[in-house]
PDB file of C-alpha atoms in Angstrom:
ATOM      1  CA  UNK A   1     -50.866  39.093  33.369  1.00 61.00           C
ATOM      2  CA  UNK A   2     -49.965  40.559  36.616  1.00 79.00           C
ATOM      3  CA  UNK A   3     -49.644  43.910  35.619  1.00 92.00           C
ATOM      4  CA  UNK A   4     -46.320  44.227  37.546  1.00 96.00           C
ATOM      5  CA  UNK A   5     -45.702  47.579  35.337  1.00 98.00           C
ATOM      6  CA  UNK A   6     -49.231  49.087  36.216  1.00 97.00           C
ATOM      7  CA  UNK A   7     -48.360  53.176  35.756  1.00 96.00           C
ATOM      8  CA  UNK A   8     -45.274  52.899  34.676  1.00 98.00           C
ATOM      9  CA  UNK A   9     -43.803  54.878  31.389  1.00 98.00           C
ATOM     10  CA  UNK A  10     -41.208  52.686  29.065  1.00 98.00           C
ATOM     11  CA  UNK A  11     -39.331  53.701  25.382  1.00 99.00           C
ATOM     12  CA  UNK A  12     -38.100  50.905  23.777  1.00 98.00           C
ATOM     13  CA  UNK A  13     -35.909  51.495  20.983  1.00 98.00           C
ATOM     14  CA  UNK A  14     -35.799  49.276  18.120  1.00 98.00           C
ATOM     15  CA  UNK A  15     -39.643  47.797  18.987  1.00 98.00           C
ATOM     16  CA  UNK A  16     -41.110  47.725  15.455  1.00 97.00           C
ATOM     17  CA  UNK A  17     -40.239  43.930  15.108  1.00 96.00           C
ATOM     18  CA  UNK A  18     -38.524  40.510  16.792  1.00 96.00           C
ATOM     19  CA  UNK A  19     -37.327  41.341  20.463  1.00 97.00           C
ATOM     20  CA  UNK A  20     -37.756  44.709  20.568  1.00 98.00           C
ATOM     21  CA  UNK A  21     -41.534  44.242  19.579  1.00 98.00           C
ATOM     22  CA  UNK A  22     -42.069  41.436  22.124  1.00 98.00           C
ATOM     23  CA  UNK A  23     -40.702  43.600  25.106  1.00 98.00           C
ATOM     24  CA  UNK A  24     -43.100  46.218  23.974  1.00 98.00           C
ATOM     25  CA  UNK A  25     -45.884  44.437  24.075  1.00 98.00           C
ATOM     26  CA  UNK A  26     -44.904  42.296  27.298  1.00 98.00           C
ATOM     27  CA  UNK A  27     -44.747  45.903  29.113  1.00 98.00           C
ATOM     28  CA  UNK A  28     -48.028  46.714  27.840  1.00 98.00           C
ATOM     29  CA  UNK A  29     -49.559  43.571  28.450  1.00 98.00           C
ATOM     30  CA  UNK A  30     -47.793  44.134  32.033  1.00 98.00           C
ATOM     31  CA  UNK A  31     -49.649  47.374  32.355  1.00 98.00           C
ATOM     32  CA  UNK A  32     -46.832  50.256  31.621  1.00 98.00           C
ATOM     33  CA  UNK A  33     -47.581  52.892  28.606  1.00 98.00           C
ATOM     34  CA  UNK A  34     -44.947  52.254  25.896  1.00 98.00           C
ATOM     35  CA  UNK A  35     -43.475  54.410  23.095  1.00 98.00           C
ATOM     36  CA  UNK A  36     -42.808  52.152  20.811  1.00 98.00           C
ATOM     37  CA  UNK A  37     -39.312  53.439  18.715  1.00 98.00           C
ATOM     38  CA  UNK A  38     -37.375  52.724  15.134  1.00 98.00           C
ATOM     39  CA  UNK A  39     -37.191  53.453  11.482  1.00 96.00           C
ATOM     40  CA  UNK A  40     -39.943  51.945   9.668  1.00 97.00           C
ATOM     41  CA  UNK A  41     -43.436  53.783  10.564  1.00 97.00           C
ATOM     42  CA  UNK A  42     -45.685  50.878   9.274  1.00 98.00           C
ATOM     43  CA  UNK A  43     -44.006  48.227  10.988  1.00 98.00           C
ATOM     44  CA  UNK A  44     -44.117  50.558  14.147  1.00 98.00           C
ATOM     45  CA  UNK A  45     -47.863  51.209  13.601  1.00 98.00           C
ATOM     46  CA  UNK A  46     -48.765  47.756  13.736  1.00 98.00           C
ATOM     47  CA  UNK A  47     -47.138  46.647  17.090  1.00 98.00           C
ATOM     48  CA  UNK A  48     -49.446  49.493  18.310  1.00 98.00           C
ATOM     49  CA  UNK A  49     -51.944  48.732  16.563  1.00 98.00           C
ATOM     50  CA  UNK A  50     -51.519  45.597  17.942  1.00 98.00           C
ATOM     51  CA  UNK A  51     -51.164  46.169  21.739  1.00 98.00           C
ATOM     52  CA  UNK A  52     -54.400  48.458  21.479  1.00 98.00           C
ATOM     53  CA  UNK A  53     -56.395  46.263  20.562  1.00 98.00           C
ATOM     54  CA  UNK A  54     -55.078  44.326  23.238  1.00 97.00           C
ATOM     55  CA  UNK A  55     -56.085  46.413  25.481  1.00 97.00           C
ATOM     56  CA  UNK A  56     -52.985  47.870  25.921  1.00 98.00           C
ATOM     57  CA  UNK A  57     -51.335  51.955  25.376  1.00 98.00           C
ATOM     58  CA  UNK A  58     -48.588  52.361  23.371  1.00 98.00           C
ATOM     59  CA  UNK A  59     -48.153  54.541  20.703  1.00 98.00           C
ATOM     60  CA  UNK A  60     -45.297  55.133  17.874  1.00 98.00           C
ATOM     61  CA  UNK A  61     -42.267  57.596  17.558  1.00 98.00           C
ATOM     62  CA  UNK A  62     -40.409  57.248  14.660  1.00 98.00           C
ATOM     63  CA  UNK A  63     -36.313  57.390  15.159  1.00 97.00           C
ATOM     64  CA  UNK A  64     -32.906  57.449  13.725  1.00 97.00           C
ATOM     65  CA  UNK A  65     -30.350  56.529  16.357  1.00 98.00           C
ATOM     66  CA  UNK A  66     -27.648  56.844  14.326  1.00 97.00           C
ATOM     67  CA  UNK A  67     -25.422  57.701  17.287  1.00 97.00           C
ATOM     68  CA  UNK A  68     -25.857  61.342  16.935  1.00 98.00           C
ATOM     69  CA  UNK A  69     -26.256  63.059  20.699  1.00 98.00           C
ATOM     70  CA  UNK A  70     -28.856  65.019  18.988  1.00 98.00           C
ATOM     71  CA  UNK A  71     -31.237  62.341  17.587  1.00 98.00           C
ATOM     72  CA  UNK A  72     -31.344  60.668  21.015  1.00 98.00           C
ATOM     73  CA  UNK A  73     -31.965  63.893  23.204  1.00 98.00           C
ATOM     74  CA  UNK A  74     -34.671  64.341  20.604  1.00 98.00           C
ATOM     75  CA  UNK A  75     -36.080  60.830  21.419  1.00 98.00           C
ATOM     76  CA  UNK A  76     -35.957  61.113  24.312  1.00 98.00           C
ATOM     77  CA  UNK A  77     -38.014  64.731  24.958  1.00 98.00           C
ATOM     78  CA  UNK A  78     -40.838  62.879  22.509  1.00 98.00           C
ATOM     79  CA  UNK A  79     -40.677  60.444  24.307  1.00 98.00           C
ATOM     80  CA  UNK A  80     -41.334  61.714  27.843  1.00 98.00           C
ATOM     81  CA  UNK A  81     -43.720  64.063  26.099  1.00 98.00           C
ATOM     82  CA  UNK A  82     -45.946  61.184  24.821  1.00 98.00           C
ATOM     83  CA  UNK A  83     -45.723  59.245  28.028  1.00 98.00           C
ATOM     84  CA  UNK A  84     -47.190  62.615  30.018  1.00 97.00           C
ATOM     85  CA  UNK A  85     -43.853  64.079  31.108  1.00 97.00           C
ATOM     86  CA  UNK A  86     -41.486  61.237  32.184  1.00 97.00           C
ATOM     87  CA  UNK A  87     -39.995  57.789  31.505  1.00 98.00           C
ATOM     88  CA  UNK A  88     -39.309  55.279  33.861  1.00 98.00           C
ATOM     89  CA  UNK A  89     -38.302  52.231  32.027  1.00 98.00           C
ATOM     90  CA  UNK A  90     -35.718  52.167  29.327  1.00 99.00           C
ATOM     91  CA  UNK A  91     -34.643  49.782  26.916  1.00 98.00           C
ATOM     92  CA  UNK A  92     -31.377  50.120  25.284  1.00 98.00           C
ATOM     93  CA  UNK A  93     -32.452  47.165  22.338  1.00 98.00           C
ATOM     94  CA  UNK A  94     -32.154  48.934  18.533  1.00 97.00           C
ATOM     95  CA  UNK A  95     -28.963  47.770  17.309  1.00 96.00           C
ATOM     96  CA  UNK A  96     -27.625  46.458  13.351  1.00 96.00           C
ATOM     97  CA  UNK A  97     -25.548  43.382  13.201  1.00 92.00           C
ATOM     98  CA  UNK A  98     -23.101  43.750   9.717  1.00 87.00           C
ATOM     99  CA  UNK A  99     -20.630  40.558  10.407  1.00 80.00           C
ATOM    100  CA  UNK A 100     -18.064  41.154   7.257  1.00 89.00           C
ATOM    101  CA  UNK A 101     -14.453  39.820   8.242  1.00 94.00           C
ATOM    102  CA  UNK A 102     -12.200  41.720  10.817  1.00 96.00           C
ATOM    103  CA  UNK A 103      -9.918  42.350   7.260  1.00 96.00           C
ATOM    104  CA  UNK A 104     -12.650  43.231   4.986  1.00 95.00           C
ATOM    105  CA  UNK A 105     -14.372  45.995   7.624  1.00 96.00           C
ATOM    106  CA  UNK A 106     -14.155  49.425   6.451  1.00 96.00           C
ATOM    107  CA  UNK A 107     -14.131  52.610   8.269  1.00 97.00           C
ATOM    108  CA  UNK A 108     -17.898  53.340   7.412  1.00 96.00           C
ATOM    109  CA  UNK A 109     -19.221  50.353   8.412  1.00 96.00           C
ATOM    110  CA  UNK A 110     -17.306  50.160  11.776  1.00 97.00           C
ATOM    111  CA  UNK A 111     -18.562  53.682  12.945  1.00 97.00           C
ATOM    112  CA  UNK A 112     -22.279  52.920  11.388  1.00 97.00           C
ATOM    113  CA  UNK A 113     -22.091  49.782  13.847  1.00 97.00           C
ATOM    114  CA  UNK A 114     -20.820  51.764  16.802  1.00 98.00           C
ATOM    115  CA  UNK A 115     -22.964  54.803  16.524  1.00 98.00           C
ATOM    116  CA  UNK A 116     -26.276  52.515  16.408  1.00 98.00           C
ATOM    117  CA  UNK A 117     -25.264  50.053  18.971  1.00 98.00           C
ATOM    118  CA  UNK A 118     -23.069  51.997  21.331  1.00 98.00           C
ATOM    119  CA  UNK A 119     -23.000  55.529  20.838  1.00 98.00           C
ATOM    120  CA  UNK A 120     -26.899  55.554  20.634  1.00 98.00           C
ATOM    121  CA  UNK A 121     -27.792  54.063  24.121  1.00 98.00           C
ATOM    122  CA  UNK A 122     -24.878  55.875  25.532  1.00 98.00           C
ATOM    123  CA  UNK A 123     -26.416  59.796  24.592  1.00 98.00           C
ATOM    124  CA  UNK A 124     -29.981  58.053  25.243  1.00 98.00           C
ATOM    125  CA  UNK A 125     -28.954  56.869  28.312  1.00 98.00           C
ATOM    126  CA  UNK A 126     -27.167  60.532  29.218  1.00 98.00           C
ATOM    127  CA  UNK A 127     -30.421  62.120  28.529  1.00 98.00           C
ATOM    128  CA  UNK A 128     -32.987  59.815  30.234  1.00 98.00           C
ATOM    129  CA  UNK A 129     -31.565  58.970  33.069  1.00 98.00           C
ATOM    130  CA  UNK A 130     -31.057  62.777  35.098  1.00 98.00           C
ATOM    131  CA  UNK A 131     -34.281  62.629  34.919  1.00 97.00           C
ATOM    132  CA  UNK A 132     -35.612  59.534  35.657  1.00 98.00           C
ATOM    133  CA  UNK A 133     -33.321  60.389  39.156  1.00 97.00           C
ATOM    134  CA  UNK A 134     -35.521  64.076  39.499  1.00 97.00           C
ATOM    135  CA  UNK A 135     -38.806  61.457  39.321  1.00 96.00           C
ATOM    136  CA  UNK A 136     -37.618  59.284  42.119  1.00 96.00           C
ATOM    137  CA  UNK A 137     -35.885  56.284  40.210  1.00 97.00           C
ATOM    138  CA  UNK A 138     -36.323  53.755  37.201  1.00 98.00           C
ATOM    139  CA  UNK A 139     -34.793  51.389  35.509  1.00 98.00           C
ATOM    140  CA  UNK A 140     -32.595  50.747  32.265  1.00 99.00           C
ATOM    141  CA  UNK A 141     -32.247  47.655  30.593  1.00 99.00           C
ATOM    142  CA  UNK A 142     -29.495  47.242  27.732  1.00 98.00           C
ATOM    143  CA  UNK A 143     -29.681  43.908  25.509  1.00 98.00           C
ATOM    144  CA  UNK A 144     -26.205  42.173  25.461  1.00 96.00           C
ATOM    145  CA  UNK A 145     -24.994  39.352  23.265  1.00 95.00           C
ATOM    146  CA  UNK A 146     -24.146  35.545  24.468  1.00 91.00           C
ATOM    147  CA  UNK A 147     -21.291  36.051  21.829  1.00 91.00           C
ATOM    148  CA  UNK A 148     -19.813  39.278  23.663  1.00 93.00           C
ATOM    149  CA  UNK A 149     -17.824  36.190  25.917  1.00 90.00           C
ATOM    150  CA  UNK A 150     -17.991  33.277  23.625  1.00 89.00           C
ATOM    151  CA  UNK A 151     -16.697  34.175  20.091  1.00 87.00           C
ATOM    152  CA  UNK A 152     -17.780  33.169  17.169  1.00 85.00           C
ATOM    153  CA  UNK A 153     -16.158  33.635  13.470  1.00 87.00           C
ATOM    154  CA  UNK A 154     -17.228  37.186  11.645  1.00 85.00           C
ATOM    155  CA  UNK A 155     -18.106  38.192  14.708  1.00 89.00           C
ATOM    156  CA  UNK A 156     -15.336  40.848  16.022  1.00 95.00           C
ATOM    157  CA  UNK A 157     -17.195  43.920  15.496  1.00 96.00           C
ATOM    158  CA  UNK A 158     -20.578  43.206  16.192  1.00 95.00           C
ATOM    159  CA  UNK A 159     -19.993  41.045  19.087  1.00 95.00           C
ATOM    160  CA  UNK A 160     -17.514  44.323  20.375  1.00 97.00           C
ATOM    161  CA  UNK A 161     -20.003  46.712  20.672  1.00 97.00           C
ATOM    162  CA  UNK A 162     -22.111  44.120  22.975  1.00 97.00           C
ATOM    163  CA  UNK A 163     -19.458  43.629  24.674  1.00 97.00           C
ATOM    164  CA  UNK A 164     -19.083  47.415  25.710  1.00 98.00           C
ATOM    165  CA  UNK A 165     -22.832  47.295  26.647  1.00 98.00           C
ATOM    166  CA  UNK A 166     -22.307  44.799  29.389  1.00 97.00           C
ATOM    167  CA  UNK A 167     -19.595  47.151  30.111  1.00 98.00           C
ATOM    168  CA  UNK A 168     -21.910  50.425  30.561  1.00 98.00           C
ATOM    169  CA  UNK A 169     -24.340  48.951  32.451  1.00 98.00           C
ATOM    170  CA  UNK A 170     -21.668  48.130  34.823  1.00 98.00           C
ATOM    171  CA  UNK A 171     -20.287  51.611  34.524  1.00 98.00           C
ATOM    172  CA  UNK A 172     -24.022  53.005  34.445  1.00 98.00           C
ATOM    173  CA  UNK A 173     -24.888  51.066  37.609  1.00 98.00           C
ATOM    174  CA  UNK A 174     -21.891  52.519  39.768  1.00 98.00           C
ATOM    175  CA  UNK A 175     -23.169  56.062  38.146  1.00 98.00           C
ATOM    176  CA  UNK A 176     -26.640  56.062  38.453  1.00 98.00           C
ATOM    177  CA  UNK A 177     -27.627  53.364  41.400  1.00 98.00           C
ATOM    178  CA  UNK A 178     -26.547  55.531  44.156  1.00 98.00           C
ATOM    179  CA  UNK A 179     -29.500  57.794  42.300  1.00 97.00           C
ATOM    180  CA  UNK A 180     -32.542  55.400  42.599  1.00 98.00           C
ATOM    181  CA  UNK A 181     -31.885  54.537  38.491  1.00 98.00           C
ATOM    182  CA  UNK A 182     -31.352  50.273  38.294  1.00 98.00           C
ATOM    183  CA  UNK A 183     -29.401  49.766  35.275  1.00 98.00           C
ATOM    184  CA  UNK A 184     -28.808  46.065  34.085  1.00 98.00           C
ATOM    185  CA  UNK A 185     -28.581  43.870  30.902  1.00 98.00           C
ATOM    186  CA  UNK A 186     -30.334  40.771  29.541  1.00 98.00           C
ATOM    187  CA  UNK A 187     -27.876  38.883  27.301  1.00 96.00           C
ATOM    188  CA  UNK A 188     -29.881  36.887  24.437  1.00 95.00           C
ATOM    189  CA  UNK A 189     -28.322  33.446  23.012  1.00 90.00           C
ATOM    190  CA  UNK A 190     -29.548  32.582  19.591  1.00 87.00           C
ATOM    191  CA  UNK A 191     -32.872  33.750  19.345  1.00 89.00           C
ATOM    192  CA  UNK A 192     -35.188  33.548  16.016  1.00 85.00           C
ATOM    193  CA  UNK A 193     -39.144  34.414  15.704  1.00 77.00           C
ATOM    194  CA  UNK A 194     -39.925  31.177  14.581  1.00 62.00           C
ATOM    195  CA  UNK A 195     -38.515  27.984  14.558  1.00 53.00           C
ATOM    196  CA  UNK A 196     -38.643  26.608  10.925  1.00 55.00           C
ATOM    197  CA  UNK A 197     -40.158  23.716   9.684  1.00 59.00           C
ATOM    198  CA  UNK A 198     -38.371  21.337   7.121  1.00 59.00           C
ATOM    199  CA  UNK A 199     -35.230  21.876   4.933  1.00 64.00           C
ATOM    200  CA  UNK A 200     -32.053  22.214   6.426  1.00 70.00           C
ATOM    201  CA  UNK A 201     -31.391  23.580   9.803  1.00 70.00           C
ATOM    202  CA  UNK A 202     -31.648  27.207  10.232  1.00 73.00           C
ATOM    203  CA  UNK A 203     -27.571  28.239  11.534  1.00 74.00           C
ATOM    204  CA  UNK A 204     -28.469  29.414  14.321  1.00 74.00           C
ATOM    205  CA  UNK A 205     -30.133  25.864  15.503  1.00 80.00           C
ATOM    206  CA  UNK A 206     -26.721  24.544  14.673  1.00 79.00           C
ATOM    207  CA  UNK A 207     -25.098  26.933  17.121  1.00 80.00           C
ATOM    208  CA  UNK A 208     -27.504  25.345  20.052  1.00 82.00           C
ATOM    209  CA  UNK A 209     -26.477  22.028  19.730  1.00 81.00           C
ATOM    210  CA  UNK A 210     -24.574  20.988  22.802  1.00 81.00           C
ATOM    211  CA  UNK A 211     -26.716  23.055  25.194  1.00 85.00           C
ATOM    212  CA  UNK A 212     -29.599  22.312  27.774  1.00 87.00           C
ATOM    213  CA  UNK A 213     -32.184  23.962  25.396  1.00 81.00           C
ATOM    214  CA  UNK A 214     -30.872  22.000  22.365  1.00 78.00           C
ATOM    215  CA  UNK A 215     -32.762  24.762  20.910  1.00 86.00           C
ATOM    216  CA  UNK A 216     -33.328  28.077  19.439  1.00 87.00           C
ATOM    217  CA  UNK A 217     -34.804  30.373  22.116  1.00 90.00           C
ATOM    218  CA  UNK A 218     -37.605  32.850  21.133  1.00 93.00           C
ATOM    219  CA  UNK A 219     -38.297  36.832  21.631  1.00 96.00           C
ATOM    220  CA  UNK A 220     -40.949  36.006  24.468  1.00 96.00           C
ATOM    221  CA  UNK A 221     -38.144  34.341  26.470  1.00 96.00           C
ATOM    222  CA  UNK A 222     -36.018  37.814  26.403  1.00 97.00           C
ATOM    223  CA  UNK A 223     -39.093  39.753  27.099  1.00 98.00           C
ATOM    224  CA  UNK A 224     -40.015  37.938  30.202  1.00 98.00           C
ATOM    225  CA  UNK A 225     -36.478  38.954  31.473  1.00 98.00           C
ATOM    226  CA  UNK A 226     -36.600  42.297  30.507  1.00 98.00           C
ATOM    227  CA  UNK A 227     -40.274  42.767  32.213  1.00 98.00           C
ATOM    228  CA  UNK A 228     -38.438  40.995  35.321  1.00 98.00           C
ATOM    229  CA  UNK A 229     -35.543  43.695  35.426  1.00 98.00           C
ATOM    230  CA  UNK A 230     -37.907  46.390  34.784  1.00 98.00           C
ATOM    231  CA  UNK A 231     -40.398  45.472  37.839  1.00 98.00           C
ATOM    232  CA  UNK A 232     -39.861  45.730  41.412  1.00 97.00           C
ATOM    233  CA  UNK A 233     -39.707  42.130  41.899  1.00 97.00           C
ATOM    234  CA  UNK A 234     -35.879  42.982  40.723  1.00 98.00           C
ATOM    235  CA  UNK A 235     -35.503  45.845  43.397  1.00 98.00           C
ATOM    236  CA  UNK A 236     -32.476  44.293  44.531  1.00 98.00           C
ATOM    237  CA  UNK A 237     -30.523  43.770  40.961  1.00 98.00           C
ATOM    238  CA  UNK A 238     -27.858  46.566  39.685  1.00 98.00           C
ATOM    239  CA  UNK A 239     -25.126  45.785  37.212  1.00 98.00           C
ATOM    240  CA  UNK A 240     -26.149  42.225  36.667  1.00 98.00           C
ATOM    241  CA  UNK A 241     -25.833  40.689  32.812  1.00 97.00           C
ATOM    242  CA  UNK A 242     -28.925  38.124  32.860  1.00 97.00           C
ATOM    243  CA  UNK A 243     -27.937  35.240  30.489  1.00 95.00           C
ATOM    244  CA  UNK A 244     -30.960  33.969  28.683  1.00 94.00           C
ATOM    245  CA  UNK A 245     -29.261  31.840  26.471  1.00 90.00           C
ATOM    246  CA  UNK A 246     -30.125  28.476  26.648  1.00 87.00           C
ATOM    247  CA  UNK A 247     -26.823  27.596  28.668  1.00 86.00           C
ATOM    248  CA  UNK A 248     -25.178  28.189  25.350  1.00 87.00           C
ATOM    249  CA  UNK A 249     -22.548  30.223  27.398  1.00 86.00           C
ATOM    250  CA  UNK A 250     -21.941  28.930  30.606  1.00 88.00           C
ATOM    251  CA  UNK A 251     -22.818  25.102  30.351  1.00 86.00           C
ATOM    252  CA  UNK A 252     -21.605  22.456  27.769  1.00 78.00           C
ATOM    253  CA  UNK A 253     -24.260  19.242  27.676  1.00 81.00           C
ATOM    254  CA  UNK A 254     -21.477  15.712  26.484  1.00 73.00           C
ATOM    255  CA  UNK A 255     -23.675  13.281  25.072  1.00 64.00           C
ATOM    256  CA  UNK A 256     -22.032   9.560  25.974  1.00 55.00           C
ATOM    257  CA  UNK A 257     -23.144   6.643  24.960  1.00 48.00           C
ATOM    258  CA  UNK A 258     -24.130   4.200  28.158  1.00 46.00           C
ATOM    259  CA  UNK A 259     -22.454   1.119  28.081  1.00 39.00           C
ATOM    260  CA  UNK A 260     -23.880  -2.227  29.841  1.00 41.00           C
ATOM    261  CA  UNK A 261     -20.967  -4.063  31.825  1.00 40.00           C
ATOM    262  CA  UNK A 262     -21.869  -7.519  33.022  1.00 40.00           C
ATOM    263  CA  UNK A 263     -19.313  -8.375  36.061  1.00 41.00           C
ATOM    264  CA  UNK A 264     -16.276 -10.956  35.652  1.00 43.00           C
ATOM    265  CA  UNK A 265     -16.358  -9.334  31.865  1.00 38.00           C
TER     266      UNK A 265
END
């Protein structure tokens, strides 16, 4: 690796597995210290375990972002505590995805789902970013969804809170830019740790027929994006939404059959 994050300070949130994890351990691979974030403390002491022995630093916090301002001030201040007093990467990725029916979503459920996946980042984001402006700058990265703009069935409330992420961090952008803090989003398409092998197709495989992938993308391809946003190669990027999608969103592949046409036929 390049080690285009050499002394830098990141918290992920939601890290302990699929593309939270693989951010956390592209930063450390990249050369940045990384608190590694969520609920389950074994799972989160393995992707450090993990990037140590690769020769990486990282260690574990555990956290509830349950949308409470107080659990993600908390988070925060252990945070920039166990990165030696600040944080200048953050990555707005922990989020749950219930998909029950539009008509069969209860009042529980929707505020569960919009105090993980927006209220959350939103108090994390009001408590790390003041400071990251005090330390001279950073950046924010929130993770999107490719079906925030193309909709898919069971998808209303889920695909709604992405949808006001790629809102915020054009909101967050106008707020905090002027400040030295980048703020931008990656936007995954269907994304699965590994592709598998036999049986029927896996759904979201389905979903990627019709694009130029033609496939499933994995958590290494968000990572690389994120670690992009997060470096100074992306100096110049605020507010941006990065598709990495496959082109499931923006392009439409029409397979026709080539016909041979012999003249005077």
């Amino acid at each position: 690796m390049s080690e285009r994050l050499r002394n830098k300070t990141a918290l992920v949130t939601g890290s302990t597995s699929n593309i939270g994890q693989a951010i956390a351990e592209a930063f450390a691979a990249e050369g940045a210290h990384v608190v590694v974030s969520g609920r389950n403390q074994a799972r989160g002491a393995q992707v450090v375990e993990g990037i140590r022995a690769s020769g990486g630093r990282a260690d574990f916090l555990a956290a509830d972002l349950d949308g409470s301002p107080e659990r993600s001030r908390d988070l925060a201040e252990r945070a920039r505590q166990a990165l030696g007093g600040r944080i200048d990467i953050l990555v707005n990725n922990a989020g749950i995805y219930p998909a029950p029916a539009t008509t069969e979503t209860d009042e529980k459920t929707f505020d569960q789902v919009y105090g993980v996946n927006v209220k959350a980042p939103f108090f994390l984001t009001a408590a790390v970013a003041p400071a990251m402006a005090e330390s001279g700058g950073g950046a924010i990265i929130n993770l999107g969804s490719w079906i925030a703009r193309l909709a898919v069935p069971l998808g209303a409330l889920y695909s709604s809170t992405k949808g006001a992420m790629e809102t915020l961090t054009r909101a967050w952008a106008a707020e905090f830019g002027p400040q030295g803090v980048r703020v931008n989003a990656v936007s995954p398409g269907v994304v699965l740790p590994a592709t598998p092998e036999g049986g029927e197709p896996h759904p979201g495989e389905v979903m990627m027929a019709g694009t130029p992938a033609g496939e499933v993308g994995t958590p290494d391809a968000i990572a690389h994006a994120v670690v992009w946003l997060a470096s100074d190669e992306a100096a110049f990027v605020h507010g941006t939404v990065v598709d990495v999608d496959g082109g499931r969103t923006g392009v439409a592949v029409i397979r026709t059959q080539t016909a041979t046409v012999s003249s005077g036929r």
